[in-house]
Amino acid sequence: MSIINIALSGLNANRAGLDVTAQNVANVNTPGYSRQQAMYAAVGPGSPMANSAGRGVEVTGIRRVSDEFVVKQTWATQSQASYNSRYLSNMSQLESIMGADSFNISMGLDNLYAALNDASVKPESAPLRQQIISEADALTRRFNTLSESYYSQHKDLSDQRTAAVELSNSLLVNIADVNKRIVEMSATSGNPSHLLDERDALIGQLSEMMSIKTNMQPDGSMQVTLASGQPLVIGDQASQLKAVPDATDPYLADMEIDFIGQRFPINGDIGGELGAISDYQVDTLLPFRESLDDMAVAIADAFNNTLATGQDLNGNAGQPLFAYDPTSPSSSLKITTLQPDELALSSDGTPGNSDVLTSLIGLSNQTFAVTGYGNISISDAFTSMVGDTAIKARQVSSDAKAADSLNSQAIAVKENLSSVNSDEEAANLMVFANAYQANMKVISTANNLFDTVLAMF
């Protein structure tokens, strides 16, 4: 009987709705799960008879509730948030280093010039001369410690890059594998919703490492490229990222992509954590190290050249107080083995003469060429470096907060659309259960009608 068949189709359709609802409820706390909906369509009459109502209902498919544009927005804002977070973390570390008294070059210079001023009262005094050497040694240690801190962070950034590249390559392989499984399941009319959720999660993690673009393909696979266009995943084929060490600095690297034997250099901004690492190294850390090297060279050469014009207490020509390796001045700056009586503080060797000492004191106001700051005194240059670091750290912090806010908004929009709402699913359970019972009632009514007809004979 058609009434029974119609009711049976209703039973099956509403049971599917209950199954989907149960699946949603079961995954209410599953991260990245997108709720599903059963899609229904009325089944028309099997013949052109005017009095045929139809043949019931059918489930045309299971819809995954998601919006490609909304998901892409979360990935884009995630890349920017990740970039700013990584940059801020490194910038905060630099700010902490620059603000430490033990690293303060200006303070070390003040102590050295104070010792020089003290010695001007009695230039021939051995203790006062020893104080000059001691403060000069303390200044070199400030340069060395600060340079070592820069060097350690520079190396740490290289290690961060290596870890990010390894994670990215693993994600790319996994995305390609999920692509393959989605295509296979779609080809057999299966429901790949859980695989689509898995792929979205993997691409989301990848977006933290770099800025990406995605393009859905007709077969259900997702093509993933860098924002600058280089291929990352095409179908079930995955690229591999490589960090090629710089010939002049092993902790710097040029990024490139190897896709099935073809190499693509990454010339633009890669974005994400990888972009933040490179940008921080090149735009912030290395210029500071260069400025510090300039200051170390300026101090050492100025003092040594001035001492070379004088004579020590023994009447010998002035000798250098500082020494350094030209390839890494600030990290290698040190004092020589000069003894107190060998400090050439006099222009003619007379014990009470302090002409050269006066010239050394005058160096406190002399300007030198320092990369990024022009002609400036060494003390002012370091003070400017500290100030610039603080200003940039505040700006990066502000950018990070703005990026986090945008990312949170994008995630909220996605969750409002795709996440499971317990109240909504509870209502759905009632709707489908009632509909199921109603269809059972239809079947029961059909049986009663059939029994009544049989009883007539």
Short mmCIF file of C-alpha atoms in Angstrom, two decimals:
data_model
loop_
_atom_site.label_atom_id
_atom_site.label_comp_id
_atom_site.label_asym_id
_atom_site.label_seq_id
_atom_site.Cartn_x
_atom_site.Cartn_y
_atom_site.Cartn_z
CA MET A 1 0.00 0.00 0.00
CA SER A 2 1.28 3.48 -0.89
CA ILE A 3 0.35 4.98 2.51
CA ILE A 4 2.62 2.48 4.25
CA ASN A 5 5.47 3.07 1.80
CA ILE A 6 5.12 6.82 2.29
CA ALA A 7 5.23 6.38 6.06
CA LEU A 8 8.23 4.07 5.81
CA SER A 9 10.10 6.72 3.83
CA GLY A 10 9.25 9.17 6.60
CA LEU A 11 10.51 6.74 9.23
CA ASN A 12 13.81 6.29 7.39
CA ALA A 13 14.22 10.01 6.76
CA ASN A 14 13.56 11.02 10.35
CA ARG A 15 15.77 8.22 11.64
CA ALA A 16 18.56 9.71 9.51
CA GLY A 17 17.80 13.07 11.10
CA LEU A 18 18.07 11.47 14.54
CA ASP A 19 21.38 9.86 13.53
CA VAL A 20 22.79 13.22 12.39
CA THR A 21 21.56 14.93 15.54
CA ALA A 22 23.11 12.19 17.68
CA GLN A 23 26.39 12.64 15.84
CA ASN A 24 26.28 16.38 16.50
CA VAL A 25 25.52 15.93 20.19
CA ALA A 26 28.26 13.34 20.53
CA ASN A 27 30.77 15.84 19.12
CA VAL A 28 29.59 18.92 20.98
CA ASN A 29 33.02 19.21 22.64
CA THR A 30 35.14 17.97 19.72
CA PRO A 31 37.57 20.73 18.61
CA GLY A 32 37.12 21.67 14.96
CA TYR A 33 33.94 19.65 14.47
CA SER A 34 31.43 21.18 12.05
CA ARG A 35 27.82 20.30 12.73
CA GLN A 36 25.88 18.40 10.08
CA GLN A 37 22.35 18.58 8.72
CA ALA A 38 20.28 15.97 6.91
CA MET A 39 18.93 17.35 3.65
CA TYR A 40 15.46 16.24 2.57
CA ALA A 41 13.44 16.27 -0.67
CA ALA A 42 9.90 15.19 -1.40
CA VAL A 43 9.52 12.18 -3.69
CA GLY A 44 7.04 12.94 -6.43
CA PRO A 45 4.31 10.65 -7.78
CA GLY A 46 5.42 7.60 -9.70
CA SER A 47 2.71 8.17 -12.31
CA PRO A 48 0.95 11.19 -13.84
CA MET A 49 -2.25 10.38 -12.01
CA ALA A 50 -3.94 13.54 -10.77
CA ASN A 51 -4.92 12.02 -7.44
CA SER A 52 -1.40 10.82 -6.48
CA ALA A 53 0.05 12.85 -3.58
CA GLY A 54 3.55 11.49 -3.99
CA ARG A 55 5.74 8.72 -2.66
CA GLY A 56 7.05 10.26 0.53
CA VAL A 57 10.45 11.77 1.35
CA GLU A 58 14.10 10.93 0.78
CA VAL A 59 17.41 12.04 2.31
CA THR A 60 19.35 13.69 -0.50
CA GLY A 61 22.55 14.08 1.49
CA ILE A 62 24.27 15.09 4.71
CA ARG A 63 25.30 18.75 4.69
CA ARG A 64 28.35 19.94 6.58
CA VAL A 65 27.56 23.40 7.93
CA SER A 66 30.54 25.51 6.91
CA ASP A 67 31.34 28.58 4.83
CA GLU A 68 34.52 28.65 2.78
CA PHE A 69 34.86 32.44 3.01
CA VAL A 70 34.47 32.41 6.80
CA VAL A 71 37.04 29.63 7.17
CA LYS A 72 39.50 31.49 4.93
CA GLN A 73 39.09 34.56 7.12
CA THR A 74 40.10 32.56 10.19
CA TRP A 75 43.20 31.30 8.38
CA ALA A 76 44.18 34.79 7.19
CA THR A 77 43.76 36.39 10.61
CA GLN A 78 45.50 33.41 12.20
CA SER A 79 48.58 33.99 10.03
CA GLN A 80 48.76 37.64 11.03
CA ALA A 81 48.17 36.89 14.71
CA SER A 82 50.87 34.21 14.67
CA TYR A 83 53.30 36.62 12.94
CA ASN A 84 52.74 39.34 15.52
CA SER A 85 52.86 36.94 18.44
CA ARG A 86 56.23 35.52 17.39
CA TYR A 87 57.64 38.97 16.62
CA LEU A 88 56.43 40.30 19.99
CA SER A 89 57.96 37.38 21.86
CA ASN A 90 61.38 38.06 20.35
CA MET A 91 61.03 41.84 20.65
CA SER A 92 60.14 41.54 24.34
CA GLN A 93 63.26 39.48 24.92
CA LEU A 94 65.39 42.15 23.24
CA GLU A 95 63.72 44.91 25.27
CA SER A 96 64.47 43.01 28.47
CA ILE A 97 68.12 42.67 27.48
CA MET A 98 68.46 46.33 26.54
CA GLY A 99 66.87 47.47 29.80
CA ALA A 100 69.17 45.47 32.10
CA ASP A 101 71.70 47.57 34.03
CA SER A 102 74.40 44.95 33.54
CA PHE A 103 74.12 45.44 29.76
CA ASN A 104 73.92 49.24 29.82
CA ILE A 105 76.76 50.68 27.71
CA SER A 106 75.96 54.27 28.72
CA MET A 107 76.36 53.35 32.38
CA GLY A 108 79.65 51.65 31.65
CA LEU A 109 80.92 54.72 29.77
CA ASP A 110 79.84 56.98 32.65
CA ASN A 111 81.87 54.83 35.06
CA LEU A 112 84.91 54.93 32.78
CA TYR A 113 84.78 58.72 32.32
CA ALA A 114 84.28 59.14 36.09
CA ALA A 115 87.49 57.17 36.66
CA LEU A 116 89.28 59.39 34.12
CA ASN A 117 88.03 62.51 35.91
CA ASP A 118 89.15 61.12 39.26
CA ALA A 119 92.61 60.49 37.84
CA SER A 120 92.91 64.09 36.62
CA VAL A 121 93.46 65.18 40.24
CA LYS A 122 96.64 63.08 40.46
CA PRO A 123 97.50 61.56 37.06
CA GLU A 124 100.54 59.69 38.38
CA SER A 125 98.55 57.79 41.05
CA ALA A 126 98.81 54.04 40.50
CA PRO A 127 95.46 53.24 42.21
CA LEU A 128 93.65 55.86 40.12
CA ARG A 129 95.28 54.53 36.97
CA GLN A 130 94.28 51.01 37.96
CA GLN A 131 90.71 52.24 38.38
CA ILE A 132 90.74 53.45 34.76
CA ILE A 133 91.88 50.03 33.55
CA SER A 134 89.31 48.27 35.73
CA GLU A 135 86.42 50.40 34.42
CA ALA A 136 87.65 49.91 30.85
CA ASP A 137 87.62 46.15 31.46
CA ALA A 138 84.10 46.37 32.93
CA LEU A 139 82.97 48.27 29.82
CA THR A 140 84.32 45.56 27.51
CA ARG A 141 82.39 42.94 29.50
CA ARG A 142 79.19 44.93 28.98
CA PHE A 143 79.82 44.90 25.24
CA ASN A 144 80.70 41.19 25.30
CA THR A 145 77.66 40.20 27.35
CA LEU A 146 75.27 42.27 25.24
CA SER A 147 76.76 40.91 22.03
CA GLU A 148 76.55 37.36 23.34
CA SER A 149 72.89 37.89 24.18
CA TYR A 150 72.25 39.09 20.63
CA TYR A 151 74.18 36.13 19.26
CA SER A 152 72.24 33.65 21.42
CA GLN A 153 68.93 35.07 20.27
CA HIS A 154 70.13 34.99 16.67
CA LYS A 155 70.97 31.28 17.03
CA ASP A 156 67.70 30.60 18.82
CA LEU A 157 65.81 32.16 15.92
CA SER A 158 67.58 29.78 13.56
CA ASP A 159 66.47 26.87 15.75
CA GLN A 160 62.91 28.24 15.74
CA ARG A 161 63.00 28.37 11.94
CA THR A 162 64.21 24.76 11.72
CA ALA A 163 61.39 23.57 13.99
CA ALA A 164 58.79 25.59 12.05
CA VAL A 165 59.99 24.18 8.72
CA GLU A 166 59.84 20.60 10.04
CA LEU A 167 56.30 21.12 11.37
CA SER A 168 55.20 22.78 8.12
CA ASN A 169 56.51 19.91 6.01
CA SER A 170 54.70 17.39 8.20
CA LEU A 171 51.46 19.37 7.84
CA LEU A 172 51.83 19.57 4.07
CA VAL A 173 52.21 15.79 3.78
CA ASN A 174 49.16 15.25 6.00
CA ILE A 175 47.04 17.74 4.02
CA ALA A 176 47.93 15.98 0.77
CA ASP A 177 46.99 12.62 2.32
CA VAL A 178 43.61 13.92 3.52
CA ASN A 179 43.04 15.39 0.05
CA LYS A 180 43.48 11.93 -1.41
CA ARG A 181 41.04 10.35 1.04
CA ILE A 182 38.43 13.05 0.45
CA VAL A 183 38.59 12.53 -3.31
CA GLU A 184 38.24 8.76 -2.90
CA MET A 185 35.28 9.04 -0.52
CA SER A 186 33.51 11.68 -2.63
CA ALA A 187 33.85 9.46 -5.69
CA THR A 188 31.85 6.74 -3.93
CA SER A 189 29.17 9.19 -2.69
CA GLY A 190 30.40 8.86 0.87
CA ASN A 191 30.16 11.54 3.56
CA PRO A 192 33.64 13.12 3.93
CA SER A 193 32.59 15.66 6.60
CA HIS A 194 35.04 14.35 9.22
CA LEU A 195 37.86 14.48 6.65
CA LEU A 196 36.94 18.04 5.69
CA ASP A 197 37.12 19.01 9.37
CA GLU A 198 40.50 17.29 9.64
CA ARG A 199 41.81 19.12 6.57
CA ASP A 200 40.57 22.48 7.83
CA ALA A 201 42.36 21.89 11.14
CA LEU A 202 45.62 20.97 9.38
CA ILE A 203 45.45 24.01 7.09
CA GLY A 204 44.69 26.15 10.14
CA GLN A 205 47.91 24.94 11.77
CA LEU A 206 49.77 25.58 8.52
CA SER A 207 48.42 29.15 8.41
CA GLU A 208 50.15 29.79 11.73
CA MET A 209 53.46 28.99 10.07
CA MET A 210 52.94 31.08 6.90
CA SER A 211 50.40 33.09 4.92
CA ILE A 212 48.50 30.83 2.51
CA LYS A 213 45.87 30.85 -0.21
CA THR A 214 43.47 27.99 -0.88
CA ASN A 215 41.35 26.99 -3.84
CA MET A 216 38.70 24.26 -3.79
CA GLN A 217 38.94 21.83 -6.71
CA PRO A 218 36.01 20.10 -8.48
CA ASP A 219 37.09 16.69 -7.20
CA GLY A 220 36.87 17.87 -3.58
CA SER A 221 40.61 18.36 -3.02
CA MET A 222 42.02 21.64 -1.77
CA GLN A 223 44.88 23.40 -3.55
CA VAL A 224 47.15 25.27 -1.15
CA THR A 225 49.74 27.86 -2.15
CA LEU A 226 51.76 30.55 -0.47
CA ALA A 227 50.24 34.02 -0.55
CA SER A 228 52.89 34.83 -3.18
CA GLY A 229 51.72 31.92 -5.35
CA GLN A 230 54.29 29.13 -4.91
CA PRO A 231 52.64 25.67 -4.70
CA LEU A 232 52.36 23.91 -1.36
CA VAL A 233 49.76 21.18 -1.94
CA ILE A 234 48.18 20.19 -5.24
CA GLY A 235 45.91 17.17 -5.02
CA ASP A 236 47.80 14.45 -3.19
CA GLN A 237 51.21 15.99 -3.96
CA ALA A 238 52.95 18.00 -1.22
CA SER A 239 55.86 20.41 -1.44
CA GLN A 240 58.72 20.46 1.02
CA LEU A 241 60.04 23.72 2.49
CA LYS A 242 63.78 24.17 2.80
CA ALA A 243 65.82 26.71 4.71
CA VAL A 244 69.08 27.24 2.82
CA PRO A 245 71.76 28.71 5.15
CA ASP A 246 73.25 32.05 4.13
CA ALA A 247 76.86 31.80 2.96
CA THR A 248 77.94 34.66 5.25
CA ASP A 249 75.85 33.75 8.30
CA PRO A 250 74.80 30.17 9.11
CA TYR A 251 71.93 31.41 11.30
CA LEU A 252 70.31 33.30 8.43
CA ALA A 253 68.54 31.38 5.69
CA ASP A 254 66.84 31.79 2.34
CA MET A 255 63.55 29.92 2.07
CA GLU A 256 62.63 27.83 -0.95
CA ILE A 257 60.03 25.25 -1.96
CA ASP A 258 60.75 21.88 -3.57
CA PHE A 259 57.67 20.61 -5.43
CA ILE A 260 58.19 17.29 -7.21
CA GLY A 261 61.80 18.17 -8.02
CA GLN A 262 61.08 21.78 -9.01
CA ARG A 263 62.49 24.51 -6.81
CA PHE A 264 60.70 27.79 -6.18
CA PRO A 265 62.49 30.55 -4.23
CA ILE A 266 60.39 32.45 -1.72
CA ASN A 267 61.32 36.04 -2.45
CA GLY A 268 58.41 37.84 -0.80
CA ASP A 269 57.10 37.98 2.74
CA ILE A 270 56.22 34.45 3.82
CA GLY A 271 54.10 35.61 6.76
CA GLY A 272 53.19 33.63 9.88
CA GLU A 273 55.84 32.46 12.33
CA LEU A 274 58.40 31.83 9.59
CA GLY A 275 57.97 35.38 8.30
CA ALA A 276 58.27 36.85 11.80
CA ILE A 277 61.51 34.97 12.43
CA SER A 278 63.16 36.21 9.23
CA ASP A 279 61.84 39.76 9.52
CA TYR A 280 62.95 40.09 13.12
CA GLN A 281 66.41 38.81 12.33
CA VAL A 282 66.94 41.05 9.30
CA ASP A 283 65.01 44.18 10.28
CA THR A 284 65.66 44.38 14.02
CA LEU A 285 68.31 42.10 15.46
CA LEU A 286 71.10 42.38 12.89
CA PRO A 287 70.95 46.21 12.66
CA PHE A 288 71.29 46.38 16.44
CA ARG A 289 74.31 44.11 16.36
CA GLU A 290 75.84 46.25 13.62
CA SER A 291 75.25 49.40 15.66
CA LEU A 292 76.82 47.76 18.71
CA ASP A 293 79.86 46.74 16.67
CA ASP A 294 80.21 50.32 15.42
CA MET A 295 80.17 51.61 18.99
CA ALA A 296 82.78 49.09 20.13
CA VAL A 297 85.08 50.05 17.24
CA ALA A 298 84.55 53.76 17.87
CA ILE A 299 85.38 53.53 21.57
CA ALA A 300 88.42 51.31 21.08
CA ASP A 301 89.92 53.29 18.20
CA ALA A 302 89.27 56.67 19.81
CA PHE A 303 90.95 55.68 23.09
CA ASN A 304 93.84 53.89 21.39
CA ASN A 305 94.50 56.76 18.96
CA THR A 306 94.43 59.29 21.78
CA LEU A 307 96.78 57.25 23.97
CA ALA A 308 99.15 56.89 21.01
CA THR A 309 99.79 60.67 21.19
CA GLY A 310 101.15 60.50 24.75
CA GLN A 311 103.83 58.91 26.88
CA ASP A 312 103.61 56.68 29.96
CA LEU A 313 105.32 57.18 33.33
CA ASN A 314 108.39 55.43 31.94
CA GLY A 315 108.70 57.86 29.04
CA ASN A 316 107.62 55.27 26.48
CA ALA A 317 105.22 55.93 23.63
CA GLY A 318 101.56 55.29 24.34
CA GLN A 319 100.20 51.79 23.80
CA PRO A 320 96.62 50.62 23.03
CA LEU A 321 94.21 50.03 25.91
CA PHE A 322 91.62 48.11 23.85
CA ALA A 323 91.82 45.24 21.34
CA TYR A 324 89.16 43.55 19.18
CA ASP A 325 88.58 41.20 16.29
CA PRO A 326 87.41 43.26 13.27
CA THR A 327 85.02 40.49 12.20
CA SER A 328 83.09 40.74 15.49
CA PRO A 329 84.14 43.85 17.43
CA SER A 330 81.57 43.98 20.22
CA SER A 331 81.83 40.30 21.10
CA SER A 332 85.64 40.30 21.06
CA LEU A 333 86.34 43.70 22.67
CA LYS A 334 88.81 43.41 25.54
CA ILE A 335 91.57 45.35 27.25
CA THR A 336 95.21 44.70 26.55
CA THR A 337 97.79 43.72 29.15
CA LEU A 338 98.58 47.39 29.73
CA GLN A 339 99.78 48.12 33.27
CA PRO A 340 98.82 51.26 35.26
CA ASP A 341 102.24 52.91 34.75
CA GLU A 342 101.97 52.22 31.00
CA LEU A 343 98.91 54.39 30.54
CA ALA A 344 100.15 57.30 28.39
CA LEU A 345 98.19 60.06 30.09
CA SER A 346 100.89 62.71 29.57
CA SER A 347 101.89 64.42 26.34
CA ASP A 348 105.55 64.69 27.43
CA GLY A 349 105.98 61.94 30.01
CA THR A 350 105.94 64.31 32.97
CA PRO A 351 104.16 62.58 35.90
CA GLY A 352 101.92 65.54 36.68
CA ASN A 353 101.06 66.29 33.09
CA SER A 354 97.52 65.22 32.08
CA ASP A 355 97.12 66.61 28.57
CA VAL A 356 96.28 63.23 27.06
CA LEU A 357 94.04 62.40 30.00
CA THR A 358 92.08 65.59 29.31
CA SER A 359 91.72 64.53 25.67
CA LEU A 360 90.40 61.14 26.78
CA ILE A 361 87.81 62.82 28.98
CA GLY A 362 86.81 64.98 26.00
CA LEU A 363 85.90 61.84 24.05
CA SER A 364 82.68 61.68 26.08
CA ASN A 365 81.24 64.45 23.92
CA GLN A 366 82.80 63.40 20.61
CA THR A 367 80.48 62.09 17.91
CA PHE A 368 81.05 58.94 15.87
CA ALA A 369 79.35 57.32 12.89
CA VAL A 370 76.99 54.65 14.20
CA THR A 371 74.85 52.63 11.78
CA GLY A 372 71.24 53.71 12.00
CA TYR A 373 71.94 56.79 14.12
CA GLY A 374 74.32 58.94 12.08
CA ASN A 375 77.04 60.97 13.86
CA ILE A 376 76.32 60.76 17.55
CA SER A 377 78.08 60.26 20.87
CA ILE A 378 78.38 56.65 21.96
CA SER A 379 76.34 57.21 25.10
CA ASP A 380 73.55 58.91 23.16
CA ALA A 381 73.63 56.17 20.54
CA PHE A 382 73.03 53.47 23.13
CA THR A 383 70.33 55.52 24.82
CA SER A 384 68.65 55.88 21.43
CA MET A 385 68.91 52.13 20.87
CA VAL A 386 67.15 51.47 24.19
CA GLY A 387 64.46 54.01 23.34
CA ASP A 388 63.93 52.64 19.85
CA THR A 389 63.61 49.13 21.25
CA ALA A 390 60.97 50.22 23.76
CA ILE A 391 59.01 52.14 21.11
CA LYS A 392 59.09 49.26 18.65
CA ALA A 393 58.12 46.77 21.37
CA ARG A 394 55.08 48.88 22.25
CA GLN A 395 54.09 49.12 18.60
CA VAL A 396 54.47 45.39 18.06
CA SER A 397 52.46 44.75 21.23
CA SER A 398 49.69 46.99 19.93
CA ASP A 399 49.76 45.23 16.55
CA ALA A 400 49.62 41.84 18.28
CA LYS A 401 46.55 42.84 20.32
CA ALA A 402 44.79 44.10 17.19
CA ALA A 403 45.65 40.93 15.26
CA ASP A 404 44.47 38.71 18.14
CA SER A 405 41.21 40.64 18.29
CA LEU A 406 40.57 40.18 14.57
CA ASN A 407 41.42 36.49 14.82
CA SER A 408 39.09 36.04 17.80
CA GLN A 409 36.28 37.73 15.87
CA ALA A 410 36.85 35.49 12.85
CA ILE A 411 36.87 32.38 15.04
CA ALA A 412 33.67 33.52 16.77
CA VAL A 413 31.92 33.94 13.40
CA LYS A 414 33.05 30.47 12.35
CA GLU A 415 31.94 28.87 15.61
CA ASN A 416 28.56 30.59 15.50
CA LEU A 417 28.06 29.09 12.06
CA SER A 418 29.59 25.64 12.41
CA SER A 419 29.77 24.64 16.05
CA VAL A 420 27.14 22.48 17.75
CA ASN A 421 24.45 24.28 19.73
CA SER A 422 23.15 21.97 22.46
CA ASP A 423 19.80 23.72 22.74
CA GLU A 424 19.24 23.60 18.99
CA GLU A 425 20.12 19.90 18.84
CA ALA A 426 17.80 19.16 21.76
CA ALA A 427 14.98 20.80 19.83
CA ASN A 428 15.92 18.79 16.75
CA LEU A 429 15.75 15.56 18.75
CA MET A 430 12.19 16.39 19.75
CA VAL A 431 11.22 17.33 16.19
CA PHE A 432 12.66 14.19 14.62
CA ALA A 433 11.37 11.92 17.41
CA ASN A 434 7.87 13.34 17.10
CA ALA A 435 7.99 13.02 13.32
CA TYR A 436 9.17 9.43 13.69
CA GLN A 437 6.28 8.65 16.03
CA ALA A 438 3.85 10.36 13.67
CA ASN A 439 5.01 8.17 10.80
CA MET A 440 4.61 5.13 13.03
CA LYS A 441 1.05 6.29 13.71
CA VAL A 442 0.45 6.53 9.95
CA ILE A 443 1.59 2.93 9.53
CA SER A 444 -0.64 1.85 12.42
CA THR A 445 -3.60 3.65 10.84
CA ALA A 446 -2.88 2.00 7.49
CA ASN A 447 -2.89 -1.42 9.16
CA ASN A 448 -6.22 -0.67 10.86
CA LEU A 449 -7.72 0.36 7.54
CA PHE A 450 -6.41 -2.82 5.92
CA ASP A 451 -7.86 -4.95 8.77
CA THR A 452 -11.21 -3.21 8.39
CA VAL A 453 -11.28 -3.92 4.65
CA LEU A 454 -10.46 -7.61 5.27
CA ALA A 455 -13.21 -7.86 7.88
CA MET A 456 -15.75 -6.88 5.27
CA PHE A 457 -15.30 -10.19 3.44
#
